[in-house]
């Protein structure tokens, strides 16, 4: 997966073979914010500019720029999974939150 990070925003990057450019879109927000570049440097500059513009325009229009994620994740799982998670966390000497955070970070390669 190709991603870029800036000011707590994450962008998904793809290559458009037809136009021969890199194209990025902010991930994790409902607003559509895109950018592009022909080189990595150009793409990074466009990404930073698009995030900065998104924040500035939101402030100028009285809207609050959407934040990608709060850091809280609520899940519904079966009682069997809940028990297995609690046991695994306890075996590792961690809280469920600590254990789950580490497992999710490993699974998402962060």
PDB file of N, CA and C in Angstrom:
ATOM      1  N   UNK A   1       0.845  -1.167   0.000  1.00  0.00           N
ATOM      2  CA  UNK A   1       0.000   0.000   0.000  1.00  0.00           C
ATOM      3  C   UNK A   1       0.895   1.236   0.000  1.00  0.00           C
ATOM      4  N   UNK A   2       0.566   2.188  -0.815  1.00  0.00           N
ATOM      5  CA  UNK A   2       1.328   3.428  -0.898  1.00  0.00           C
ATOM      6  C   UNK A   2       0.570   4.532  -0.185  1.00  0.00           C
ATOM      7  N   UNK A   3       1.173   5.038   0.888  1.00  0.00           N
ATOM      8  CA  UNK A   3       0.534   6.102   1.653  1.00  0.00           C
ATOM      9  C   UNK A   3       1.540   7.204   1.963  1.00  0.00           C
ATOM     10  N   UNK A   4       0.996   8.373   2.283  1.00  0.00           N
ATOM     11  CA  UNK A   4       1.798   9.507   2.740  1.00  0.00           C
ATOM     12  C   UNK A   4       1.098  10.060   3.973  1.00  0.00           C
ATOM     13  N   UNK A   5       1.873  10.642   4.893  1.00  0.00           N
ATOM     14  CA  UNK A   5       1.311  11.220   6.115  1.00  0.00           C
ATOM     15  C   UNK A   5       1.792  12.657   6.276  1.00  0.00           C
ATOM     16  N   UNK A   6       0.859  13.509   6.727  1.00  0.00           N
ATOM     17  CA  UNK A   6       1.182  14.913   6.982  1.00  0.00           C
ATOM     18  C   UNK A   6       0.119  15.504   7.902  1.00  0.00           C
ATOM     19  N   UNK A   7       0.545  16.120   9.004  1.00  0.00           N
ATOM     20  CA  UNK A   7      -0.369  16.782   9.952  1.00  0.00           C
ATOM     21  C   UNK A   7      -1.537  15.887  10.357  1.00  0.00           C
ATOM     22  N   UNK A   8      -1.284  14.675  10.694  1.00  0.00           N
ATOM     23  CA  UNK A   8      -2.268  13.672  11.121  1.00  0.00           C
ATOM     24  C   UNK A   8      -3.188  13.194   9.991  1.00  0.00           C
ATOM     25  N   UNK A   9      -2.978  13.668   8.780  1.00  0.00           N
ATOM     26  CA  UNK A   9      -3.751  13.189   7.639  1.00  0.00           C
ATOM     27  C   UNK A   9      -2.949  12.127   6.893  1.00  0.00           C
ATOM     28  N   UNK A  10      -3.674  11.171   6.350  1.00  0.00           N
ATOM     29  CA  UNK A  10      -3.056  10.098   5.573  1.00  0.00           C
ATOM     30  C   UNK A  10      -3.661  10.140   4.181  1.00  0.00           C
ATOM     31  N   UNK A  11      -2.821   9.958   3.184  1.00  0.00           N
ATOM     32  CA  UNK A  11      -3.302   9.935   1.800  1.00  0.00           C
ATOM     33  C   UNK A  11      -2.966   8.601   1.165  1.00  0.00           C
ATOM     34  N   UNK A  12      -3.879   8.116   0.372  1.00  0.00           N
ATOM     35  CA  UNK A  12      -3.674   6.897  -0.423  1.00  0.00           C
ATOM     36  C   UNK A  12      -3.144   7.336  -1.782  1.00  0.00           C
ATOM     37  N   UNK A  13      -2.060   6.726  -2.218  1.00  0.00           N
ATOM     38  CA  UNK A  13      -1.412   7.115  -3.470  1.00  0.00           C
ATOM     39  C   UNK A  13      -1.556   6.007  -4.510  1.00  0.00           C
ATOM     40  N   UNK A  14      -1.890   6.394  -5.721  1.00  0.00           N
ATOM     41  CA  UNK A  14      -1.982   5.460  -6.847  1.00  0.00           C
ATOM     42  C   UNK A  14      -1.249   6.062  -8.041  1.00  0.00           C
ATOM     43  N   UNK A  15      -0.897   5.215  -8.975  1.00  0.00           N
ATOM     44  CA  UNK A  15      -0.257   5.695 -10.200  1.00  0.00           C
ATOM     45  C   UNK A  15      -1.245   5.578 -11.347  1.00  0.00           C
ATOM     46  N   UNK A  16      -1.452   6.668 -12.064  1.00  0.00           N
ATOM     47  CA  UNK A  16      -2.342   6.689 -13.221  1.00  0.00           C
ATOM     48  C   UNK A  16      -1.485   6.474 -14.469  1.00  0.00           C
ATOM     49  N   UNK A  17      -1.543   5.259 -15.009  1.00  0.00           N
ATOM     50  CA  UNK A  17      -0.709   4.923 -16.169  1.00  0.00           C
ATOM     51  C   UNK A  17      -1.070   5.740 -17.401  1.00  0.00           C
ATOM     52  N   UNK A  18      -2.352   6.007 -17.564  1.00  0.00           N
ATOM     53  CA  UNK A  18      -2.796   6.745 -18.749  1.00  0.00           C
ATOM     54  C   UNK A  18      -2.224   8.166 -18.770  1.00  0.00           C
ATOM     55  N   UNK A  19      -2.313   8.856 -17.635  1.00  0.00           N
ATOM     56  CA  UNK A  19      -1.807  10.231 -17.557  1.00  0.00           C
ATOM     57  C   UNK A  19      -0.357  10.305 -17.079  1.00  0.00           C
ATOM     58  N   UNK A  20       0.185   9.167 -16.668  1.00  0.00           N
ATOM     59  CA  UNK A  20       1.570   9.065 -16.191  1.00  0.00           C
ATOM     60  C   UNK A  20       1.853  10.026 -15.033  1.00  0.00           C
ATOM     61  N   UNK A  21       0.922  10.015 -14.047  1.00  0.00           N
ATOM     62  CA  UNK A  21       1.094  10.840 -12.853  1.00  0.00           C
ATOM     63  C   UNK A  21       0.711  10.034 -11.612  1.00  0.00           C
ATOM     64  N   UNK A  22       1.243  10.468 -10.489  1.00  0.00           N
ATOM     65  CA  UNK A  22       0.824   9.930  -9.200  1.00  0.00           C
ATOM     66  C   UNK A  22      -0.389  10.726  -8.747  1.00  0.00           C
ATOM     67  N   UNK A  23      -1.390  10.030  -8.221  1.00  0.00           N
ATOM     68  CA  UNK A  23      -2.617  10.673  -7.765  1.00  0.00           C
ATOM     69  C   UNK A  23      -2.856  10.267  -6.317  1.00  0.00           C
ATOM     70  N   UNK A  24      -3.190  11.246  -5.489  1.00  0.00           N
ATOM     71  CA  UNK A  24      -3.453  10.962  -4.083  1.00  0.00           C
ATOM     72  C   UNK A  24      -4.779  11.529  -3.630  1.00  0.00           C
ATOM     73  N   UNK A  25      -5.372  10.873  -2.642  1.00  0.00           N
ATOM     74  CA  UNK A  25      -6.613  11.330  -2.022  1.00  0.00           C
ATOM     75  C   UNK A  25      -6.492  11.129  -0.521  1.00  0.00           C
ATOM     76  N   UNK A  26      -7.001  12.099   0.252  1.00  0.00           N
ATOM     77  CA  UNK A  26      -6.987  11.938   1.698  1.00  0.00           C
ATOM     78  C   UNK A  26      -7.891  10.780   2.084  1.00  0.00           C
ATOM     79  N   UNK A  27      -7.416   9.979   3.000  1.00  0.00           N
ATOM     80  CA  UNK A  27      -8.178   8.832   3.495  1.00  0.00           C
ATOM     81  C   UNK A  27      -8.686   9.149   4.899  1.00  0.00           C
ATOM     82  N   UNK A  28      -9.817   8.575   5.241  1.00  0.00           N
ATOM     83  CA  UNK A  28     -10.314   8.702   6.603  1.00  0.00           C
ATOM     84  C   UNK A  28     -11.188   9.905   6.871  1.00  0.00           C
ATOM     85  N   UNK A  29     -11.518  10.675   5.834  1.00  0.00           N
ATOM     86  CA  UNK A  29     -12.452  11.791   5.990  1.00  0.00           C
ATOM     87  C   UNK A  29     -13.490  11.696   4.875  1.00  0.00           C
ATOM     88  N   UNK A  30     -14.653  12.311   5.111  1.00  0.00           N
ATOM     89  CA  UNK A  30     -15.713  12.260   4.104  1.00  0.00           C
ATOM     90  C   UNK A  30     -15.518  13.286   2.995  1.00  0.00           C
ATOM     91  N   UNK A  31     -14.880  14.415   3.321  1.00  0.00           N
ATOM     92  CA  UNK A  31     -14.606  15.417   2.289  1.00  0.00           C
ATOM     93  C   UNK A  31     -13.639  14.827   1.264  1.00  0.00           C
ATOM     94  N   UNK A  32     -13.779  15.255   0.024  1.00  0.00           N
ATOM     95  CA  UNK A  32     -12.907  14.747  -1.038  1.00  0.00           C
ATOM     96  C   UNK A  32     -11.785  15.749  -1.264  1.00  0.00           C
ATOM     97  N   UNK A  33     -10.570  15.311  -0.970  1.00  0.00           N
ATOM     98  CA  UNK A  33      -9.388  16.153  -1.143  1.00  0.00           C
ATOM     99  C   UNK A  33      -8.379  15.348  -1.943  1.00  0.00           C
ATOM    100  N   UNK A  34      -8.064  15.840  -3.132  1.00  0.00           N
ATOM    101  CA  UNK A  34      -7.137  15.123  -4.001  1.00  0.00           C
ATOM    102  C   UNK A  34      -5.982  16.001  -4.441  1.00  0.00           C
ATOM    103  N   UNK A  35      -4.964  15.355  -4.972  1.00  0.00           N
ATOM    104  CA  UNK A  35      -3.768  16.058  -5.446  1.00  0.00           C
ATOM    105  C   UNK A  35      -3.015  15.127  -6.383  1.00  0.00           C
ATOM    106  N   UNK A  36      -2.054  15.674  -7.114  1.00  0.00           N
ATOM    107  CA  UNK A  36      -1.278  14.832  -8.027  1.00  0.00           C
ATOM    108  C   UNK A  36       0.097  15.440  -8.273  1.00  0.00           C
ATOM    109  N   UNK A  37       0.980  14.626  -8.830  1.00  0.00           N
ATOM    110  CA  UNK A  37       2.318  15.084  -9.177  1.00  0.00           C
ATOM    111  C   UNK A  37       2.992  14.080 -10.092  1.00  0.00           C
ATOM    112  N   UNK A  38       3.969  14.555 -10.842  1.00  0.00           N
ATOM    113  CA  UNK A  38       4.681  13.659 -11.764  1.00  0.00           C
ATOM    114  C   UNK A  38       5.928  13.056 -11.129  1.00  0.00           C
ATOM    115  N   UNK A  39       6.383  13.651 -10.026  1.00  0.00           N
ATOM    116  CA  UNK A  39       7.533  13.113  -9.293  1.00  0.00           C
ATOM    117  C   UNK A  39       7.146  12.976  -7.828  1.00  0.00           C
ATOM    118  N   UNK A  40       7.942  12.253  -7.074  1.00  0.00           N
ATOM    119  CA  UNK A  40       7.663  12.092  -5.652  1.00  0.00           C
ATOM    120  C   UNK A  40       7.720  13.444  -4.945  1.00  0.00           C
ATOM    121  N   UNK A  41       8.708  14.246  -5.270  1.00  0.00           N
ATOM    122  CA  UNK A  41       8.827  15.576  -4.652  1.00  0.00           C
ATOM    123  C   UNK A  41       7.618  16.439  -4.976  1.00  0.00           C
ATOM    124  N   UNK A  42       7.207  16.428  -6.232  1.00  0.00           N
ATOM    125  CA  UNK A  42       6.033  17.200  -6.650  1.00  0.00           C
ATOM    126  C   UNK A  42       4.782  16.691  -5.936  1.00  0.00           C
ATOM    127  N   UNK A  43       4.677  15.375  -5.801  1.00  0.00           N
ATOM    128  CA  UNK A  43       3.532  14.771  -5.120  1.00  0.00           C
ATOM    129  C   UNK A  43       3.507  15.171  -3.646  1.00  0.00           C
ATOM    130  N   UNK A  44       4.649  15.105  -2.971  1.00  0.00           N
ATOM    131  CA  UNK A  44       4.723  15.504  -1.559  1.00  0.00           C
ATOM    132  C   UNK A  44       4.340  16.970  -1.384  1.00  0.00           C
ATOM    133  N   UNK A  45       4.867  17.826  -2.237  1.00  0.00           N
ATOM    134  CA  UNK A  45       4.535  19.253  -2.166  1.00  0.00           C
ATOM    135  C   UNK A  45       3.038  19.479  -2.376  1.00  0.00           C
ATOM    136  N   UNK A  46       2.462  18.791  -3.348  1.00  0.00           N
ATOM    137  CA  UNK A  46       1.032  18.929  -3.637  1.00  0.00           C
ATOM    138  C   UNK A  46       0.190  18.402  -2.472  1.00  0.00           C
ATOM    139  N   UNK A  47       0.637  17.323  -1.846  1.00  0.00           N
ATOM    140  CA  UNK A  47      -0.056  16.756  -0.686  1.00  0.00           C
ATOM    141  C   UNK A  47      -0.068  17.766   0.458  1.00  0.00           C
ATOM    142  N   UNK A  48       1.095  18.303   0.794  1.00  0.00           N
ATOM    143  CA  UNK A  48       1.181  19.283   1.880  1.00  0.00           C
ATOM    144  C   UNK A  48       0.318  20.509   1.577  1.00  0.00           C
ATOM    145  N   UNK A  49       0.389  20.975   0.344  1.00  0.00           N
ATOM    146  CA  UNK A  49      -0.401  22.138  -0.053  1.00  0.00           C
ATOM    147  C   UNK A  49      -1.898  21.850   0.032  1.00  0.00           C
ATOM    148  N   UNK A  50      -2.323  20.663  -0.391  1.00  0.00           N
ATOM    149  CA  UNK A  50      -3.751  20.343  -0.369  1.00  0.00           C
ATOM    150  C   UNK A  50      -4.264  20.231   1.065  1.00  0.00           C
ATOM    151  N   UNK A  51      -3.471  19.664   1.968  1.00  0.00           N
ATOM    152  CA  UNK A  51      -3.881  19.583   3.375  1.00  0.00           C
ATOM    153  C   UNK A  51      -3.956  20.984   3.976  1.00  0.00           C
ATOM    154  N   UNK A  52      -2.925  21.783   3.751  1.00  0.00           N
ATOM    155  CA  UNK A  52      -2.912  23.150   4.276  1.00  0.00           C
ATOM    156  C   UNK A  52      -4.091  23.961   3.730  1.00  0.00           C
ATOM    157  N   UNK A  53      -4.371  23.827   2.434  1.00  0.00           N
ATOM    158  CA  UNK A  53      -5.509  24.530   1.823  1.00  0.00           C
ATOM    159  C   UNK A  53      -6.832  24.038   2.384  1.00  0.00           C
ATOM    160  N   UNK A  54      -6.958  22.739   2.579  1.00  0.00           N
ATOM    161  CA  UNK A  54      -8.180  22.153   3.134  1.00  0.00           C
ATOM    162  C   UNK A  54      -8.463  22.743   4.514  1.00  0.00           C
ATOM    163  N   UNK A  55      -7.437  22.800   5.347  1.00  0.00           N
ATOM    164  CA  UNK A  55      -7.590  23.356   6.694  1.00  0.00           C
ATOM    165  C   UNK A  55      -7.928  24.844   6.619  1.00  0.00           C
ATOM    166  N   UNK A  56      -7.215  25.594   5.779  1.00  0.00           N
ATOM    167  CA  UNK A  56      -7.439  27.042   5.649  1.00  0.00           C
ATOM    168  C   UNK A  56      -8.833  27.354   5.116  1.00  0.00           C
ATOM    169  N   UNK A  57      -9.268  26.636   4.090  1.00  0.00           N
ATOM    170  CA  UNK A  57     -10.597  26.873   3.512  1.00  0.00           C
ATOM    171  C   UNK A  57     -11.683  26.517   4.514  1.00  0.00           C
ATOM    172  N   UNK A  58     -11.483  25.442   5.255  1.00  0.00           N
ATOM    173  CA  UNK A  58     -12.457  25.060   6.283  1.00  0.00           C
ATOM    174  C   UNK A  58     -12.596  26.169   7.315  1.00  0.00           C
ATOM    175  N   UNK A  59     -11.474  26.707   7.772  1.00  0.00           N
ATOM    176  CA  UNK A  59     -11.508  27.797   8.757  1.00  0.00           C
ATOM    177  C   UNK A  59     -12.158  29.047   8.169  1.00  0.00           C
ATOM    178  N   UNK A  60     -11.814  29.366   6.935  1.00  0.00           N
ATOM    179  CA  UNK A  60     -12.325  30.576   6.277  1.00  0.00           C
ATOM    180  C   UNK A  60     -13.840  30.521   6.087  1.00  0.00           C
ATOM    181  N   UNK A  61     -14.370  29.337   5.818  1.00  0.00           N
ATOM    182  CA  UNK A  61     -15.805  29.175   5.585  1.00  0.00           C
ATOM    183  C   UNK A  61     -16.577  28.838   6.857  1.00  0.00           C
ATOM    184  N   UNK A  62     -15.876  28.788   7.985  1.00  0.00           N
ATOM    185  CA  UNK A  62     -16.547  28.506   9.248  1.00  0.00           C
ATOM    186  C   UNK A  62     -16.822  27.038   9.502  1.00  0.00           C
ATOM    187  N   UNK A  63     -16.285  26.198   8.669  1.00  0.00           N
ATOM    188  CA  UNK A  63     -16.436  24.750   8.868  1.00  0.00           C
ATOM    189  C   UNK A  63     -15.244  24.242   9.667  1.00  0.00           C
ATOM    190  N   UNK A  64     -15.442  23.141  10.308  1.00  0.00           N
ATOM    191  CA  UNK A  64     -14.332  22.499  11.008  1.00  0.00           C
ATOM    192  C   UNK A  64     -13.755  21.445  10.078  1.00  0.00           C
ATOM    193  N   UNK A  65     -12.451  21.526   9.825  1.00  0.00           N
ATOM    194  CA  UNK A  65     -11.798  20.514   8.985  1.00  0.00           C
ATOM    195  C   UNK A  65     -11.946  19.158   9.670  1.00  0.00           C
ATOM    196  N   UNK A  66     -12.377  18.183   8.906  1.00  0.00           N
ATOM    197  CA  UNK A  66     -12.544  16.853   9.478  1.00  0.00           C
ATOM    198  C   UNK A  66     -11.195  16.309   9.916  1.00  0.00           C
ATOM    199  N   UNK A  67     -11.195  15.663  11.054  1.00  0.00           N
ATOM    200  CA  UNK A  67      -9.995  14.995  11.541  1.00  0.00           C
ATOM    201  C   UNK A  67     -10.092  13.537  11.115  1.00  0.00           C
ATOM    202  N   UNK A  68      -8.970  12.960  10.746  1.00  0.00           N
ATOM    203  CA  UNK A  68      -9.009  11.582  10.255  1.00  0.00           C
ATOM    204  C   UNK A  68      -9.659  10.601  11.225  1.00  0.00           C
ATOM    205  N   UNK A  69      -9.167  10.497  12.445  1.00  0.00           N
ATOM    206  CA  UNK A  69      -9.732   9.561  13.408  1.00  0.00           C
ATOM    207  C   UNK A  69      -9.430  10.047  14.806  1.00  0.00           C
ATOM    208  N   UNK A  70     -10.295   9.708  15.736  1.00  0.00           N
ATOM    209  CA  UNK A  70     -10.155  10.185  17.110  1.00  0.00           C
ATOM    210  C   UNK A  70      -9.186   9.351  17.936  1.00  0.00           C
ATOM    211  N   UNK A  71      -8.955   8.120  17.533  1.00  0.00           N
ATOM    212  CA  UNK A  71      -8.127   7.231  18.343  1.00  0.00           C
ATOM    213  C   UNK A  71      -8.971   6.267  19.163  1.00  0.00           C
ATOM    214  N   UNK A  72     -10.282   6.428  19.085  1.00  0.00           N
ATOM    215  CA  UNK A  72     -11.183   5.503  19.774  1.00  0.00           C
ATOM    216  C   UNK A  72     -11.788   4.573  18.737  1.00  0.00           C
ATOM    217  N   UNK A  73     -11.761   3.282  19.045  1.00  0.00           N
ATOM    218  CA  UNK A  73     -12.299   2.279  18.137  1.00  0.00           C
ATOM    219  C   UNK A  73     -13.212   1.366  18.938  1.00  0.00           C
ATOM    220  N   UNK A  74     -14.488   1.364  18.598  1.00  0.00           N
ATOM    221  CA  UNK A  74     -15.437   0.510  19.304  1.00  0.00           C
ATOM    222  C   UNK A  74     -15.799  -0.653  18.398  1.00  0.00           C
ATOM    223  N   UNK A  75     -15.693  -1.845  18.946  1.00  0.00           N
ATOM    224  CA  UNK A  75     -15.970  -3.051  18.168  1.00  0.00           C
ATOM    225  C   UNK A  75     -17.024  -3.902  18.856  1.00  0.00           C
ATOM    226  N   UNK A  76     -17.791  -4.592  18.062  1.00  0.00           N
ATOM    227  CA  UNK A  76     -18.693  -5.614  18.594  1.00  0.00           C
ATOM    228  C   UNK A  76     -18.149  -6.953  18.113  1.00  0.00           C
ATOM    229  N   UNK A  77     -17.874  -7.817  19.068  1.00  0.00           N
ATOM    230  CA  UNK A  77     -17.358  -9.146  18.752  1.00  0.00           C
ATOM    231  C   UNK A  77     -18.137 -10.167  19.560  1.00  0.00           C
ATOM    232  N   UNK A  78     -18.018 -11.413  19.174  1.00  0.00           N
ATOM    233  CA  UNK A  78     -18.700 -12.472  19.921  1.00  0.00           C
ATOM    234  C   UNK A  78     -18.070 -12.610  21.306  1.00  0.00           C
ATOM    235  N   UNK A  79     -18.802 -13.221  22.220  1.00  0.00           N
ATOM    236  CA  UNK A  79     -18.267 -13.420  23.573  1.00  0.00           C
ATOM    237  C   UNK A  79     -17.038 -14.323  23.553  1.00  0.00           C
ATOM    238  N   UNK A  80     -16.978 -15.261  22.609  1.00  0.00           N
ATOM    239  CA  UNK A  80     -15.802 -16.135  22.491  1.00  0.00           C
ATOM    240  C   UNK A  80     -14.560 -15.333  22.105  1.00  0.00           C
ATOM    241  N   UNK A  81     -14.704 -14.427  21.138  1.00  0.00           N
ATOM    242  CA  UNK A  81     -13.573 -13.591  20.729  1.00  0.00           C
ATOM    243  C   UNK A  81     -13.172 -12.666  21.874  1.00  0.00           C
ATOM    244  N   UNK A  82     -14.153 -12.091  22.549  1.00  0.00           N
ATOM    245  CA  UNK A  82     -13.874 -11.202  23.679  1.00  0.00           C
ATOM    246  C   UNK A  82     -13.065 -11.942  24.750  1.00  0.00           C
ATOM    247  N   UNK A  83     -13.477 -13.156  25.060  1.00  0.00           N
ATOM    248  CA  UNK A  83     -12.766 -13.955  26.067  1.00  0.00           C
ATOM    249  C   UNK A  83     -11.350 -14.284  25.610  1.00  0.00           C
ATOM    250  N   UNK A  84     -11.197 -14.647  24.339  1.00  0.00           N
ATOM    251  CA  UNK A  84      -9.868 -14.988  23.811  1.00  0.00           C
ATOM    252  C   UNK A  84      -8.947 -13.770  23.828  1.00  0.00           C
ATOM    253  N   UNK A  85      -9.482 -12.608  23.491  1.00  0.00           N
ATOM    254  CA  UNK A  85      -8.694 -11.375  23.506  1.00  0.00           C
ATOM    255  C   UNK A  85      -8.276 -11.039  24.938  1.00  0.00           C
ATOM    256  N   UNK A  86      -9.203 -11.131  25.866  1.00  0.00           N
ATOM    257  CA  UNK A  86      -8.896 -10.837  27.269  1.00  0.00           C
ATOM    258  C   UNK A  86      -7.821 -11.781  27.798  1.00  0.00           C
ATOM    259  N   UNK A  87      -7.923 -13.048  27.443  1.00  0.00           N
ATOM    260  CA  UNK A  87      -6.931 -14.034  27.877  1.00  0.00           C
ATOM    261  C   UNK A  87      -5.571 -13.740  27.267  1.00  0.00           C
ATOM    262  N   UNK A  88      -5.539 -13.464  25.970  1.00  0.00           N
ATOM    263  CA  UNK A  88      -4.269 -13.163  25.297  1.00  0.00           C
ATOM    264  C   UNK A  88      -3.615 -11.923  25.907  1.00  0.00           C
ATOM    265  N   UNK A  89      -4.404 -10.905  26.188  1.00  0.00           N
ATOM    266  CA  UNK A  89      -3.865  -9.685  26.796  1.00  0.00           C
ATOM    267  C   UNK A  89      -3.289  -9.981  28.175  1.00  0.00           C
ATOM    268  N   UNK A  90      -4.026 -10.756  28.955  1.00  0.00           N
ATOM    269  CA  UNK A  90      -3.563 -11.087  30.304  1.00  0.00           C
ATOM    270  C   UNK A  90      -2.275 -11.904  30.265  1.00  0.00           C
ATOM    271  N   UNK A  91      -2.194 -12.865  29.357  1.00  0.00           N
ATOM    272  CA  UNK A  91      -0.992 -13.695  29.215  1.00  0.00           C
ATOM    273  C   UNK A  91       0.220 -12.825  28.894  1.00  0.00           C
ATOM    274  N   UNK A  92       0.011 -11.771  28.113  1.00  0.00           N
ATOM    275  CA  UNK A  92       1.101 -10.876  27.731  1.00  0.00           C
ATOM    276  C   UNK A  92       1.311  -9.740  28.741  1.00  0.00           C
ATOM    277  N   UNK A  93       0.544  -9.761  29.836  1.00  0.00           N
ATOM    278  CA  UNK A  93       0.701  -8.749  30.877  1.00  0.00           C
ATOM    279  C   UNK A  93       0.262  -7.366  30.447  1.00  0.00           C
ATOM    280  N   UNK A  94      -0.759  -7.314  29.594  1.00  0.00           N
ATOM    281  CA  UNK A  94      -1.220  -6.036  29.053  1.00  0.00           C
ATOM    282  C   UNK A  94      -2.722  -5.898  29.227  1.00  0.00           C
ATOM    283  N   UNK A  95      -3.181  -4.660  29.138  1.00  0.00           N
ATOM    284  CA  UNK A  95      -4.625  -4.429  29.112  1.00  0.00           C
ATOM    285  C   UNK A  95      -5.137  -4.842  27.731  1.00  0.00           C
ATOM    286  N   UNK A  96      -6.436  -5.015  27.632  1.00  0.00           N
ATOM    287  CA  UNK A  96      -7.018  -5.342  26.324  1.00  0.00           C
ATOM    288  C   UNK A  96      -6.694  -4.227  25.328  1.00  0.00           C
ATOM    289  N   UNK A  97      -6.799  -2.966  25.752  1.00  0.00           N
ATOM    290  CA  UNK A  97      -6.497  -1.847  24.853  1.00  0.00           C
ATOM    291  C   UNK A  97      -5.058  -1.889  24.367  1.00  0.00           C
ATOM    292  N   UNK A  98      -4.111  -2.101  25.281  1.00  0.00           N
ATOM    293  CA  UNK A  98      -2.697  -2.158  24.884  1.00  0.00           C
ATOM    294  C   UNK A  98      -2.455  -3.309  23.919  1.00  0.00           C
ATOM    295  N   UNK A  99      -2.972  -4.480  24.265  1.00  0.00           N
ATOM    296  CA  UNK A  99      -2.756  -5.668  23.438  1.00  0.00           C
ATOM    297  C   UNK A  99      -3.376  -5.480  22.054  1.00  0.00           C
ATOM    298  N   UNK A 100      -4.633  -5.032  22.014  1.00  0.00           N
ATOM    299  CA  UNK A 100      -5.329  -4.858  20.736  1.00  0.00           C
ATOM    300  C   UNK A 100      -4.646  -3.792  19.884  1.00  0.00           C
ATOM    301  N   UNK A 101      -4.192  -2.723  20.509  1.00  0.00           N
ATOM    302  CA  UNK A 101      -3.503  -1.664  19.776  1.00  0.00           C
ATOM    303  C   UNK A 101      -2.243  -2.204  19.106  1.00  0.00           C
ATOM    304  N   UNK A 102      -1.475  -3.007  19.831  1.00  0.00           N
ATOM    305  CA  UNK A 102      -0.258  -3.588  19.262  1.00  0.00           C
ATOM    306  C   UNK A 102      -0.570  -4.565  18.129  1.00  0.00           C
ATOM    307  N   UNK A 103      -1.583  -5.397  18.318  1.00  0.00           N
ATOM    308  CA  UNK A 103      -1.963  -6.371  17.286  1.00  0.00           C
ATOM    309  C   UNK A 103      -2.453  -5.652  16.030  1.00  0.00           C
ATOM    310  N   UNK A 104      -3.269  -4.623  16.205  1.00  0.00           N
ATOM    311  CA  UNK A 104      -3.770  -3.874  15.052  1.00  0.00           C
ATOM    312  C   UNK A 104      -2.646  -3.118  14.352  1.00  0.00           C
ATOM    313  N   UNK A 105      -1.711  -2.575  15.114  1.00  0.00           N
ATOM    314  CA  UNK A 105      -0.566  -1.877  14.515  1.00  0.00           C
ATOM    315  C   UNK A 105       0.271  -2.844  13.680  1.00  0.00           C
ATOM    316  N   UNK A 106       0.488  -4.047  14.199  1.00  0.00           N
ATOM    317  CA  UNK A 106       1.250  -5.051  13.441  1.00  0.00           C
ATOM    318  C   UNK A 106       0.499  -5.462  12.178  1.00  0.00           C
ATOM    319  N   UNK A 107      -0.806  -5.631  12.292  1.00  0.00           N
ATOM    320  CA  UNK A 107      -1.608  -6.069  11.144  1.00  0.00           C
ATOM    321  C   UNK A 107      -1.671  -5.009  10.050  1.00  0.00           C
ATOM    322  N   UNK A 108      -1.564  -3.747  10.442  1.00  0.00           N
ATOM    323  CA  UNK A 108      -1.634  -2.664   9.457  1.00  0.00           C
ATOM    324  C   UNK A 108      -0.260  -2.118   9.098  1.00  0.00           C
ATOM    325  N   UNK A 109       0.768  -2.745   9.616  1.00  0.00           N
ATOM    326  CA  UNK A 109       2.165  -2.397   9.303  1.00  0.00           C
ATOM    327  C   UNK A 109       2.528  -0.975   9.704  1.00  0.00           C
ATOM    328  N   UNK A 110       2.010  -0.531  10.841  1.00  0.00           N
ATOM    329  CA  UNK A 110       2.332   0.819  11.332  1.00  0.00           C
ATOM    330  C   UNK A 110       3.450   0.727  12.347  1.00  0.00           C
TER     331      UNK A 110
END
